[in-house]
Amino acid sequence: MTKRISVRNPRTGLADYTIAAADTEETALTEQRLRAHQTEWAALPVERRIAVLKRFKEAIIRRREEIVARLEADTGRRWASEMEVDSAVGSIDRACLFAEETFAPAAPVPTPDPQVQASADLVAYPLVAVISPWNFPFQLALIDAVPALLAGSAVLLKPSEMTPRFIPVLRACVQETPGLADVFAVVEGDGSTGAAMIEVVDAVCFTGSVRTGRVIAAAAAARFIPAFLELGGKDPAIVTASADLDVATSALLWGSTINSGHSCMSIERVYVDRRVADEFTATLVAKAERVRLAHPGLGDGEIGPIIVAAQAQTIREHLDDAVAKGARVRTGGTIEDLGGGVYLRPTVLTDVDHTMRVMREETFGPVIPVMTYDGADEAVALANDTDFGLSAAVFAGTADEALSIAHRLDAGAVSVNDACLTGMVPSVEKNSFKLSGLGASRMGPPSVRRFLRRRALLVRTATGPRPWYYDGASGPAEER
Ligand code: NAD
């Protein structure tokens, strides 16, 4: 019997939507259908695949309001819902450019033997699974799917069961795009559907928690298929004494609380030079207190509800642990139940240290712990004292001073004098360091290239025997 999963509305707390999880049988049937069409899809010139994806983009634009409304219902926030649809649309254009670049005629490959010509076929992984999380449900569903399709792969996508209301509209966009439904399927389901998908695909792209990432990496390793993992973070920001504190506080308030802090590249730890720490904290707290909750109206403020109930529990535990160990709550700090939704105002903590969970584990909420340091070496040591390595930020009076610190950070991207720039400038190649991920960059040209294997074609152009053959008829006599 089909498993039905109920979905909670984060503004009311009510389970008011259900999905039907694809089981192993449905997954296998979808797999077979996609594989049957993928060879033809991969054989198309890239321009034809680009044309299909551009039409898909038009379908999304036509249905933008519908998608945004469903994302609002799933996440309880407005601006981020609009932003993620627009951002996904922009990412399609960008991926099309990367695809053109990837399939441009390649220069001949020099070989050590002038009588051998070398070239390479680009061979797409036939079927790619994309498994995505709940925090930016639409954008993260498409971020890997579109480049994989452009590479010539077929894609089996499963968005998070926590935020699935956009799936029927996304499916409609796929259906309205001639040629796409044969190679792009979107299924509903939870972890059991995701696990079944990994058993039948040739590569997997996963965005989500480290915990699930470990399970997926092990399942992929058992099948010798690549797993591209984009996982959690605990991004640090360093603010030096020379930094523009007005800019730093505004950027960090935004970068820590956007989407209620439910962002992998959210700033989750701030290290401030002791000499400017009081001024920094006072300014940050004053700005944080001006931020409003998006309640009772969706458009009433900047901070929406905590999307997933279990996340509220994690945030509460991190706050309780910090306070028990001596942290001071400078503003916020209380999880509020408003009309069935749970909310947390921007929360600034001081007197924190690395014994606290809020400084070591992903909090994924609008919490800004601020710790002081003395000297750049200590700032770098504190920032690098983490299992994660997704991204970071440095604020300083000059870009050179900031970069001298940025070069020493164990993170896959560093924003200088701003926060979370990878979200704004996703065209630059980056890797996730440490527990934050594995595999080639999902940004920049590798976003398409990573779905293509190379088949080397080596052509002997001269005829006649080779000196190393040992068939009794060729090669130097002394070697026979
Ligand atoms: P999650 O790991 O709980 O779930 C993510 C997806 O995995 C869901 O679709 C879920 O159904 C599926 N899943 C669960 N168990 C599975 C299994 N055994 N096999 C296959 N699929 C399975 O993550 P989440 O709570 O939805 O997302 C939040 C996490 O995602 C945070 O840690 C956040 O930092 C991370 N994230 C990372 C990035 C990035 O780019 N690095 C971006 C966004 C979110």
JSON list of C-alpha atoms in Angstrom, two decimals, residues 170-243:
[
{"chain": "A", "resi": 170, "resn": "LEU", "atom": "CA", "xyz": [7.02, 21.66, -10.94]},
{"chain": "A", "resi": 171, "resn": "ARG", "atom": "CA", "xyz": [5.70, 18.51, -12.60]},
{"chain": "A", "resi": 172, "resn": "ALA", "atom": "CA", "xyz": [3.29, 20.66, -14.63]},
{"chain": "A", "resi": 173, "resn": "CYS", "atom": "CA", "xyz": [6.24, 22.81, -15.77]},
{"chain": "A", "resi": 174, "resn": "VAL", "atom": "CA", "xyz": [8.07, 19.63, -16.85]},
{"chain": "A", "resi": 175, "resn": "GLN", "atom": "CA", "xyz": [4.99, 18.36, -18.72]},
{"chain": "A", "resi": 176, "resn": "GLU", "atom": "CA", "xyz": [4.59, 21.70, -20.50]},
{"chain": "A", "resi": 177, "resn": "THR", "atom": "CA", "xyz": [8.15, 21.51, -21.80]},
{"chain": "A", "resi": 178, "resn": "PRO", "atom": "CA", "xyz": [8.31, 19.36, -24.93]},
{"chain": "A", "resi": 179, "resn": "GLY", "atom": "CA", "xyz": [10.94, 16.64, -24.63]},
{"chain": "A", "resi": 180, "resn": "LEU", "atom": "CA", "xyz": [11.63, 17.04, -20.92]},
{"chain": "A", "resi": 181, "resn": "ALA", "atom": "CA", "xyz": [9.24, 14.64, -19.18]},
{"chain": "A", "resi": 182, "resn": "ASP", "atom": "CA", "xyz": [10.94, 11.65, -20.81]},
{"chain": "A", "resi": 183, "resn": "VAL", "atom": "CA", "xyz": [14.19, 12.39, -18.99]},
{"chain": "A", "resi": 184, "resn": "PHE", "atom": "CA", "xyz": [13.17, 14.30, -15.88]},
{"chain": "A", "resi": 185, "resn": "ALA", "atom": "CA", "xyz": [10.93, 12.78, -13.20]},
{"chain": "A", "resi": 186, "resn": "VAL", "atom": "CA", "xyz": [9.99, 14.31, -9.87]},
{"chain": "A", "resi": 187, "resn": "VAL", "atom": "CA", "xyz": [8.85, 11.91, -7.16]},
{"chain": "A", "resi": 188, "resn": "GLU", "atom": "CA", "xyz": [7.41, 12.48, -3.72]},
{"chain": "A", "resi": 189, "resn": "GLY", "atom": "CA", "xyz": [8.73, 10.66, -0.69]},
{"chain": "A", "resi": 190, "resn": "ASP", "atom": "CA", "xyz": [10.91, 10.58, 2.39]},
{"chain": "A", "resi": 191, "resn": "GLY", "atom": "CA", "xyz": [14.21, 8.91, 3.20]},
{"chain": "A", "resi": 192, "resn": "SER", "atom": "CA", "xyz": [12.98, 5.46, 2.21]},
{"chain": "A", "resi": 193, "resn": "THR", "atom": "CA", "xyz": [12.23, 6.69, -1.33]},
{"chain": "A", "resi": 194, "resn": "GLY", "atom": "CA", "xyz": [15.64, 8.40, -1.39]},
{"chain": "A", "resi": 195, "resn": "ALA", "atom": "CA", "xyz": [17.34, 5.19, -0.31]},
{"chain": "A", "resi": 196, "resn": "ALA", "atom": "CA", "xyz": [15.55, 3.22, -3.04]},
{"chain": "A", "resi": 197, "resn": "MET", "atom": "CA", "xyz": [16.65, 5.76, -5.64]},
{"chain": "A", "resi": 198, "resn": "ILE", "atom": "CA", "xyz": [20.32, 5.34, -4.78]},
{"chain": "A", "resi": 199, "resn": "GLU", "atom": "CA", "xyz": [20.04, 1.62, -5.55]},
{"chain": "A", "resi": 200, "resn": "VAL", "atom": "CA", "xyz": [19.06, 2.25, -9.18]},
{"chain": "A", "resi": 201, "resn": "VAL", "atom": "CA", "xyz": [20.96, 5.35, -10.35]},
{"chain": "A", "resi": 202, "resn": "ASP", "atom": "CA", "xyz": [24.49, 5.96, -11.67]},
{"chain": "A", "resi": 203, "resn": "ALA", "atom": "CA", "xyz": [25.32, 9.04, -9.59]},
{"chain": "A", "resi": 204, "resn": "VAL", "atom": "CA", "xyz": [23.72, 10.91, -6.71]},
{"chain": "A", "resi": 205, "resn": "CYS", "atom": "CA", "xyz": [23.59, 14.58, -5.81]},
{"chain": "A", "resi": 206, "resn": "PHE", "atom": "CA", "xyz": [22.58, 15.12, -2.22]},
{"chain": "A", "resi": 207, "resn": "THR", "atom": "CA", "xyz": [21.99, 18.35, -0.34]},
{"chain": "A", "resi": 208, "resn": "GLY", "atom": "CA", "xyz": [21.15, 17.92, 3.32]},
{"chain": "A", "resi": 209, "resn": "SER", "atom": "CA", "xyz": [22.50, 17.06, 6.73]},
{"chain": "A", "resi": 210, "resn": "VAL", "atom": "CA", "xyz": [25.85, 15.47, 7.53]},
{"chain": "A", "resi": 211, "resn": "ARG", "atom": "CA", "xyz": [23.95, 12.64, 9.24]},
{"chain": "A", "resi": 212, "resn": "THR", "atom": "CA", "xyz": [22.07, 11.66, 6.08]},
{"chain": "A", "resi": 213, "resn": "GLY", "atom": "CA", "xyz": [25.11, 12.47, 3.96]},
{"chain": "A", "resi": 214, "resn": "ARG", "atom": "CA", "xyz": [27.06, 9.73, 5.72]},
{"chain": "A", "resi": 215, "resn": "VAL", "atom": "CA", "xyz": [24.28, 7.18, 5.00]},
{"chain": "A", "resi": 216, "resn": "ILE", "atom": "CA", "xyz": [24.14, 8.22, 1.36]},
{"chain": "A", "resi": 217, "resn": "ALA", "atom": "CA", "xyz": [27.93, 8.20, 0.94]},
{"chain": "A", "resi": 218, "resn": "ALA", "atom": "CA", "xyz": [28.04, 4.63, 2.31]},
{"chain": "A", "resi": 219, "resn": "ALA", "atom": "CA", "xyz": [25.20, 3.46, 0.02]},
{"chain": "A", "resi": 220, "resn": "ALA", "atom": "CA", "xyz": [26.86, 5.08, -3.00]},
{"chain": "A", "resi": 221, "resn": "ALA", "atom": "CA", "xyz": [30.27, 3.61, -2.10]},
{"chain": "A", "resi": 222, "resn": "ALA", "atom": "CA", "xyz": [28.76, 0.12, -1.89]},
{"chain": "A", "resi": 223, "resn": "ARG", "atom": "CA", "xyz": [27.62, 0.55, -5.49]},
{"chain": "A", "resi": 224, "resn": "PHE", "atom": "CA", "xyz": [30.77, 2.43, -6.64]},
{"chain": "A", "resi": 225, "resn": "ILE", "atom": "CA", "xyz": [28.72, 5.36, -7.87]},
{"chain": "A", "resi": 226, "resn": "PRO", "atom": "CA", "xyz": [29.80, 8.96, -7.27]},
{"chain": "A", "resi": 227, "resn": "ALA", "atom": "CA", "xyz": [28.06, 10.92, -4.53]},
{"chain": "A", "resi": 228, "resn": "PHE", "atom": "CA", "xyz": [28.19, 14.71, -4.78]},
{"chain": "A", "resi": 229, "resn": "LEU", "atom": "CA", "xyz": [27.45, 15.87, -1.25]},
{"chain": "A", "resi": 230, "resn": "GLU", "atom": "CA", "xyz": [26.54, 19.40, -0.13]},
{"chain": "A", "resi": 231, "resn": "LEU", "atom": "CA", "xyz": [26.05, 19.28, 3.62]},
{"chain": "A", "resi": 232, "resn": "GLY", "atom": "CA", "xyz": [25.82, 21.42, 6.71]},
{"chain": "A", "resi": 233, "resn": "GLY", "atom": "CA", "xyz": [27.96, 24.28, 7.93]},
{"chain": "A", "resi": 234, "resn": "LYS", "atom": "CA", "xyz": [28.95, 26.34, 10.95]},
{"chain": "A", "resi": 235, "resn": "ASP", "atom": "CA", "xyz": [30.20, 29.36, 9.05]},
{"chain": "A", "resi": 236, "resn": "PRO", "atom": "CA", "xyz": [32.42, 31.80, 10.95]},
{"chain": "A", "resi": 237, "resn": "ALA", "atom": "CA", "xyz": [32.79, 35.52, 10.40]},
{"chain": "A", "resi": 238, "resn": "ILE", "atom": "CA", "xyz": [35.84, 37.48, 11.56]},
{"chain": "A", "resi": 239, "resn": "VAL", "atom": "CA", "xyz": [35.53, 41.21, 12.22]},
{"chain": "A", "resi": 240, "resn": "THR", "atom": "CA", "xyz": [38.83, 43.04, 12.62]},
{"chain": "A", "resi": 241, "resn": "ALA", "atom": "CA", "xyz": [39.38, 46.30, 14.50]},
{"chain": "A", "resi": 242, "resn": "SER", "atom": "CA", "xyz": [39.67, 48.22, 11.22]},
{"chain": "A", "resi": 243, "resn": "ALA", "atom": "CA", "xyz": [36.33, 46.98, 9.83]}
]
